[in-house]
XYZ file of C-alpha atoms in Angstrom:
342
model
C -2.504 20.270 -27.626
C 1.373 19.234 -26.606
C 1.635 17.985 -23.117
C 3.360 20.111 -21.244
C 4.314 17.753 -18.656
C 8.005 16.467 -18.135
C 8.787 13.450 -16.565
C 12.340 13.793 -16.184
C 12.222 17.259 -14.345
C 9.748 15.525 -11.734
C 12.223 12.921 -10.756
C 15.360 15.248 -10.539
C 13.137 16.818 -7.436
C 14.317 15.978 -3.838
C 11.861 14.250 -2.195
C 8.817 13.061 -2.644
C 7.309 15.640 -0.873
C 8.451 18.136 -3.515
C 7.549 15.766 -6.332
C 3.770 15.331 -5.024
C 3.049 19.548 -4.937
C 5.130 19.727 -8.428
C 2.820 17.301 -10.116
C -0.313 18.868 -8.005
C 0.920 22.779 -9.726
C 1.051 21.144 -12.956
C -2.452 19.429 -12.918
C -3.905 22.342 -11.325
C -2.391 24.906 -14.154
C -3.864 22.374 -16.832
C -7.217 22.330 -15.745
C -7.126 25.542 -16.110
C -5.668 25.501 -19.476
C -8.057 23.040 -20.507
C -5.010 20.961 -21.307
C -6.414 17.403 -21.016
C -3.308 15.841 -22.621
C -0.883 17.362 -19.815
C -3.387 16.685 -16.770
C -3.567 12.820 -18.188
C 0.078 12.448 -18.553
C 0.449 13.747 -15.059
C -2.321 11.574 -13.943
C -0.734 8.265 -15.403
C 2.462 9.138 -13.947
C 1.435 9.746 -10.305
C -0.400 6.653 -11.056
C 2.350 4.614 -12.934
C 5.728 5.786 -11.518
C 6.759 2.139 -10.345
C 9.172 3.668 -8.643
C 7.197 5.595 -6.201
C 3.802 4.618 -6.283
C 3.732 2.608 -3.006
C 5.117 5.909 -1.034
C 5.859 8.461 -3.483
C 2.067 10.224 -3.272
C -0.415 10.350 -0.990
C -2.856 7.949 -1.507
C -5.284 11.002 -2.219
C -3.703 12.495 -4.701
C -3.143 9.340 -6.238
C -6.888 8.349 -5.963
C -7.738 11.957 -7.555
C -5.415 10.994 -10.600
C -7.198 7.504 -10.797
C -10.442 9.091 -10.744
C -9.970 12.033 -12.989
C -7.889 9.462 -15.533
C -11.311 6.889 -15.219
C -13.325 9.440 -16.623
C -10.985 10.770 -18.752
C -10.870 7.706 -20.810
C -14.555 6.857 -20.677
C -15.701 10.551 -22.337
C -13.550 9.067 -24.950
C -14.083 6.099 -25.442
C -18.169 6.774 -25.634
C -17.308 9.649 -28.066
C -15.031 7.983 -30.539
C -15.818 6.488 -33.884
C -16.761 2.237 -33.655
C -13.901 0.316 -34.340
C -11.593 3.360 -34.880
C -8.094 3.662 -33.428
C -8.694 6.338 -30.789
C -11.553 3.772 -29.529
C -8.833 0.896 -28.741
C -6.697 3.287 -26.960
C -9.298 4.811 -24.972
C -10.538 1.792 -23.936
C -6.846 0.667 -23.555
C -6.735 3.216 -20.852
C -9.977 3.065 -19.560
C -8.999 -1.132 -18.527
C -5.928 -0.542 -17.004
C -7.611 2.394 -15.040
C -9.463 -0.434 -13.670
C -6.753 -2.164 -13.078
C -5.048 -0.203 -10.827
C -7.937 0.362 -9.032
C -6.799 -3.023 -7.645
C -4.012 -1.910 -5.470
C -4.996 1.717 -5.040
C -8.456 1.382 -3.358
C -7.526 -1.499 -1.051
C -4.390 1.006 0.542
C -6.572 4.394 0.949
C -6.959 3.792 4.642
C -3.280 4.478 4.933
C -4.136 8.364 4.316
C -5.281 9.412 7.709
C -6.619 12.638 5.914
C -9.536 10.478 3.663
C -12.161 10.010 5.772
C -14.473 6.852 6.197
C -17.044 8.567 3.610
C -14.159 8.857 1.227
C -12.406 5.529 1.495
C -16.457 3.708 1.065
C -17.428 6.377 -1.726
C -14.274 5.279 -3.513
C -14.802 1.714 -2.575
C -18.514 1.650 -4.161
C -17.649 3.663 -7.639
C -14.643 0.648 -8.190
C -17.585 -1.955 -7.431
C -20.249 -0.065 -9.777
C -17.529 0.116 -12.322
C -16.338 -3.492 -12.487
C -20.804 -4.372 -12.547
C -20.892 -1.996 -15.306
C -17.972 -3.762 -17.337
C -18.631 -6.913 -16.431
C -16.077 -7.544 -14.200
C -15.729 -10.091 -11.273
C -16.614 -8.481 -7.655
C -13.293 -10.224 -6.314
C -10.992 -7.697 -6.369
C -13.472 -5.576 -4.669
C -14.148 -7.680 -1.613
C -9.962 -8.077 -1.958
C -9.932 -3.892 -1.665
C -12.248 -4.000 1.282
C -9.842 -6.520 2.832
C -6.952 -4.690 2.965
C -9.008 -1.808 3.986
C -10.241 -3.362 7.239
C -7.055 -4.750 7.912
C -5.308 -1.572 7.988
C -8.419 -0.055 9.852
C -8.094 -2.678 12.640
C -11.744 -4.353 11.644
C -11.401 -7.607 12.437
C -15.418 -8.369 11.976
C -15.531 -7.352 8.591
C -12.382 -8.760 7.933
C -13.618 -11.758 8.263
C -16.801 -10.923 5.907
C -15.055 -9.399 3.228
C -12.558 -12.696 3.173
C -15.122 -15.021 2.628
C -16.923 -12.982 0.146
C -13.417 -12.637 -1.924
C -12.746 -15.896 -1.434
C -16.238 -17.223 -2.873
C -16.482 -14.914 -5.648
C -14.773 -16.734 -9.240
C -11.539 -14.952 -10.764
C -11.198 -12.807 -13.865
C -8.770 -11.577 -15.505
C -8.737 -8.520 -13.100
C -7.264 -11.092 -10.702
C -3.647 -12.045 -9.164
C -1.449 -13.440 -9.715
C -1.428 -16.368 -7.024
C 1.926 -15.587 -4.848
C -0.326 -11.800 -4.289
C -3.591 -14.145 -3.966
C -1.273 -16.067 -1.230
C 0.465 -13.469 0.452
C -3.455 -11.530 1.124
C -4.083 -14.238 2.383
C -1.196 -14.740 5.110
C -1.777 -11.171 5.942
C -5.239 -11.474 6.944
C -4.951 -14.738 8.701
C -1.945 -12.705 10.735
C -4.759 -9.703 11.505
C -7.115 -12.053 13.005
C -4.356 -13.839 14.961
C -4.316 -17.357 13.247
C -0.879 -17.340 13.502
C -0.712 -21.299 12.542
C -2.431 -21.005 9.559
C 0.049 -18.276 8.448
C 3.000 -20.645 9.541
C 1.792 -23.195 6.927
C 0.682 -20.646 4.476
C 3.922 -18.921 3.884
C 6.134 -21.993 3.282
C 6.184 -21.919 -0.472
C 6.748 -18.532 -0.527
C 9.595 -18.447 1.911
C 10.695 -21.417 -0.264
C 10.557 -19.110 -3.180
C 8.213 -21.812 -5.112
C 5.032 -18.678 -5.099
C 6.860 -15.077 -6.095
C 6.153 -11.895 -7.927
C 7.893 -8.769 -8.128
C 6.075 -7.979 -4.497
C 6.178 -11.429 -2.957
C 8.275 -11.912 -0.689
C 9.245 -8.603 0.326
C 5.450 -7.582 1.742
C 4.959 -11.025 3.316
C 7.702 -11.008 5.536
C 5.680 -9.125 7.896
C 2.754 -10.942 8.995
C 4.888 -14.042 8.764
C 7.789 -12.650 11.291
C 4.880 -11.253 13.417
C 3.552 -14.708 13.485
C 6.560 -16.458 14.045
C 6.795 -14.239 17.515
C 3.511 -14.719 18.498
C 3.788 -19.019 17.877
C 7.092 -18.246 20.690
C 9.411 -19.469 17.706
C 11.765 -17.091 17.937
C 14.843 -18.167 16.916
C 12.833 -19.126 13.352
C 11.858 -15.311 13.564
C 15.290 -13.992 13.702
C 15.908 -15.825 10.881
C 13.242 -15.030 8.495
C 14.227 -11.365 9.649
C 17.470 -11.680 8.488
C 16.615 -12.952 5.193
C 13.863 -9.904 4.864
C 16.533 -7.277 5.526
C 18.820 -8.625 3.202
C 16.050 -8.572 0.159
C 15.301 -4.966 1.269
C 19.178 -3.730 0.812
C 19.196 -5.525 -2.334
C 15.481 -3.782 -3.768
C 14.623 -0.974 -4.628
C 13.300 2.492 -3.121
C 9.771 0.650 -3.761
C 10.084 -1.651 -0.752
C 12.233 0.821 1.380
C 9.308 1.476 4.132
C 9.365 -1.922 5.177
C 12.785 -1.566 6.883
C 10.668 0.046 9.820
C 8.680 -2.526 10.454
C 11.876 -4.846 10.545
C 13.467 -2.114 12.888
C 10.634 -3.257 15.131
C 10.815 -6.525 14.709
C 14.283 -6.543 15.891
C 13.751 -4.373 19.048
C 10.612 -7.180 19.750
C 13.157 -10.373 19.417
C 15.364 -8.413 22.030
C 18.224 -7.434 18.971
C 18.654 -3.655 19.894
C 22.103 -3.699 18.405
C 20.326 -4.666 15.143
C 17.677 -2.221 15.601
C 20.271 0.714 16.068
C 21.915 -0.440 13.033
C 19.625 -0.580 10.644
C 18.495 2.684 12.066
C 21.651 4.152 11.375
C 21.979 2.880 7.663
C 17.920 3.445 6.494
C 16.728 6.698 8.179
C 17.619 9.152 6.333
C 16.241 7.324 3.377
C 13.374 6.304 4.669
C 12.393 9.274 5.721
C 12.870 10.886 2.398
C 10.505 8.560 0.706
C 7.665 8.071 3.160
C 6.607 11.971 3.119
C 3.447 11.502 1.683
C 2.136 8.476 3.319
C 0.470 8.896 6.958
C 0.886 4.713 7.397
C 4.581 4.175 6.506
C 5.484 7.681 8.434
C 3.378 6.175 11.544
C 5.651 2.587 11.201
C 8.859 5.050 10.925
C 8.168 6.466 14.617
C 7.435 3.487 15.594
C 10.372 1.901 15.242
C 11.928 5.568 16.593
C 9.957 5.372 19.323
C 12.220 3.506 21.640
C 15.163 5.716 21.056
C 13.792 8.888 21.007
C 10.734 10.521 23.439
C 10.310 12.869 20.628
C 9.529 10.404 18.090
C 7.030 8.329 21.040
C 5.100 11.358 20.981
C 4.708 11.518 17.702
C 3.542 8.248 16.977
C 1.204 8.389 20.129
C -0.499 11.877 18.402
C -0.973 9.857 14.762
C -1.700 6.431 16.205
C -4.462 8.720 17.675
C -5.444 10.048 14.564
C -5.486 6.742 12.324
C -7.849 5.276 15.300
C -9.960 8.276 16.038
C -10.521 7.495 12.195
C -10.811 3.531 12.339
C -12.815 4.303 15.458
C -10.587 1.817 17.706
C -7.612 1.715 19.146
C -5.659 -0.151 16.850
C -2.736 1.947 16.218
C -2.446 2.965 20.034
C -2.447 -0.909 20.909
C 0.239 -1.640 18.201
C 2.911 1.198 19.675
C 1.589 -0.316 23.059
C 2.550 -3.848 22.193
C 6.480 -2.713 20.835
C 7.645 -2.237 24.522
C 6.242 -5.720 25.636
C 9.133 -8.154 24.983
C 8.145 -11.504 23.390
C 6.955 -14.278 25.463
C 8.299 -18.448 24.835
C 4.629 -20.709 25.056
């Protein structure tokens, strides 16, 4: 059967927002169809579109296409022919399905809709499937990681560090500036801030890069910077993230907010006003879909506009009520108390 599924028309949408219920319409109408080739080409696009993938779709819907897509390719792959053609490409498919379960599962927490059944249910079938192919538990304990981080789980942050940490790569592994850069965040999350300060120099050298690193590690490490009292290092390090972020593409656009914040905490309001003024509307158009980036965006609103503090006080709520802490609340919290020298 022809796919039915076009690309092209996708991207010439608006907003995300619009692209997200296009693709969802399309799966939907190929289901019932029975039109395997158009749901899978839908599938690896929600799941592929570089472009997008960090903000684009809700982590969800993109865990729905991952899922679908996984089983998708192993129906085929245990139904073709030994040594055929269609069984290379299936299990062509079916590995970098398992792949991307990489970066997908460790960011599900950042849908405030999945619950904490459907972030470990998806968590355990990525573990059973890398036993079942052979696969090093790693990248699991990596997923789990990220997950408590963005939960606010310091406890089993801490577990699920070690256990990544002792496990031996694969070729489902890093590439060591992301190996590096997990670990500055998570040594920023439980409030080593030294360790993160020693960490990040051959990064911020640019001797340890990837086509992420360094735009997601300026974060933890201007965050840490603060919190050591070295501020004036801070500024600079922020200065040098918000240039990278102009120059990159709608990929890394999200992060803006959290250097809007920065700004306000190092006291720069006439930097946080600007970049406010250049990157909102933007911003806003591509962070429709995800609850996390959207929560960072009112955020770094929030001191400017009592409509926006509201906001982010109702879905800090929500992401903790969730987490079951008060992570989010103690993060907006922590934005209005200026920086202190130690």
């Amino acid at each position: 059967m022809t796919s039915k599924f076009s690309p092209k028309t996708i991207q010439q949408l608006d907003d995300n927002l619009e692209r997200e219920h296009a693709t969802i319409d399309i799966f939907n109408q190929a289901m019932e169809d029975n039109d395997a080739d158009t749901a899978r080409e839908v599938c690896e696009f929600v799941i592929n579109d570089d472009e997008t993938r960090n903000s684009g779709y809700s982590r969800g819907w993109q865990f729905h296409c991952l899922k679908w897509l996984t089983a998708h390719y192993i129906v085929r792959w245990q139904s073709s022919p030994d040594d055929s053609e269609e069984e290379t490409i299936a299990l062509d498919g079916l590995m970098e399905s398992l792949w991307k379960h990489k970066w997908l599962i460790g960011s599900l927490p950042c849908d405030v809709s999945l619950s904490q059944d459907d972030i470990k249910e998806a968590t355990d079938s990525m573990s059973t499937l890398y036993k079942d192919f052979e696969l090093s538990q790693a990248m699991v304990y990596k997923a789990r990681l990220e997950q408590n981080i963005y939960m606010g789980n310091v406890a089993d942050a801490k577990k699920n560090s070690a256990k990544w940490q002792s496990e031996e790569k694969d070729n489902m592994s890093d590439c060591d500036a992301c190996e590096q850069n997990t670990l500055i965040a998570y040594y920023n999350f439980i409030g080593d801030h030294k360790k993160v300060e020693q960490l990040a120099k051959p990064i911020l050298s640019g001797k340890l890069t990837c086509s992420e690193v360094p735009h997601t590690t300026y974060p933890p490490v201007i965050n840490s910077m603060i919190q050591l009292g070295k501020l004036d290092e801070a500024q600079e390090i922020l200065n040098d993230a918000i240039e990278l972020i102009r120059e990159s593409s709608e990929h890394f656009l999200w992060l803006m907010s959290l250097m809007i914040q920065f700004a306000m905490r190092l006291n720069n309001q006439d930097l946080a006003l600007e970049l406010l003024d250049e990157f909102s509307n933007n911003i806003v158009k591509s962070i429709k879909n995800n609850h996390f980036e959207y929560l960072q965006y009112l955020i770094a609103v929030a001191p400017f506009n009592d409509e926006a503090l509201i906001a982010a006080r109702g879905l800090a709520k929500n992401f903790d009520d969730r987490n079951g802490n008060r992570h989010y609340q103690n993060q907006l919290d922590f934005l209005f108390t200026p920086p202190t020298l130690h």
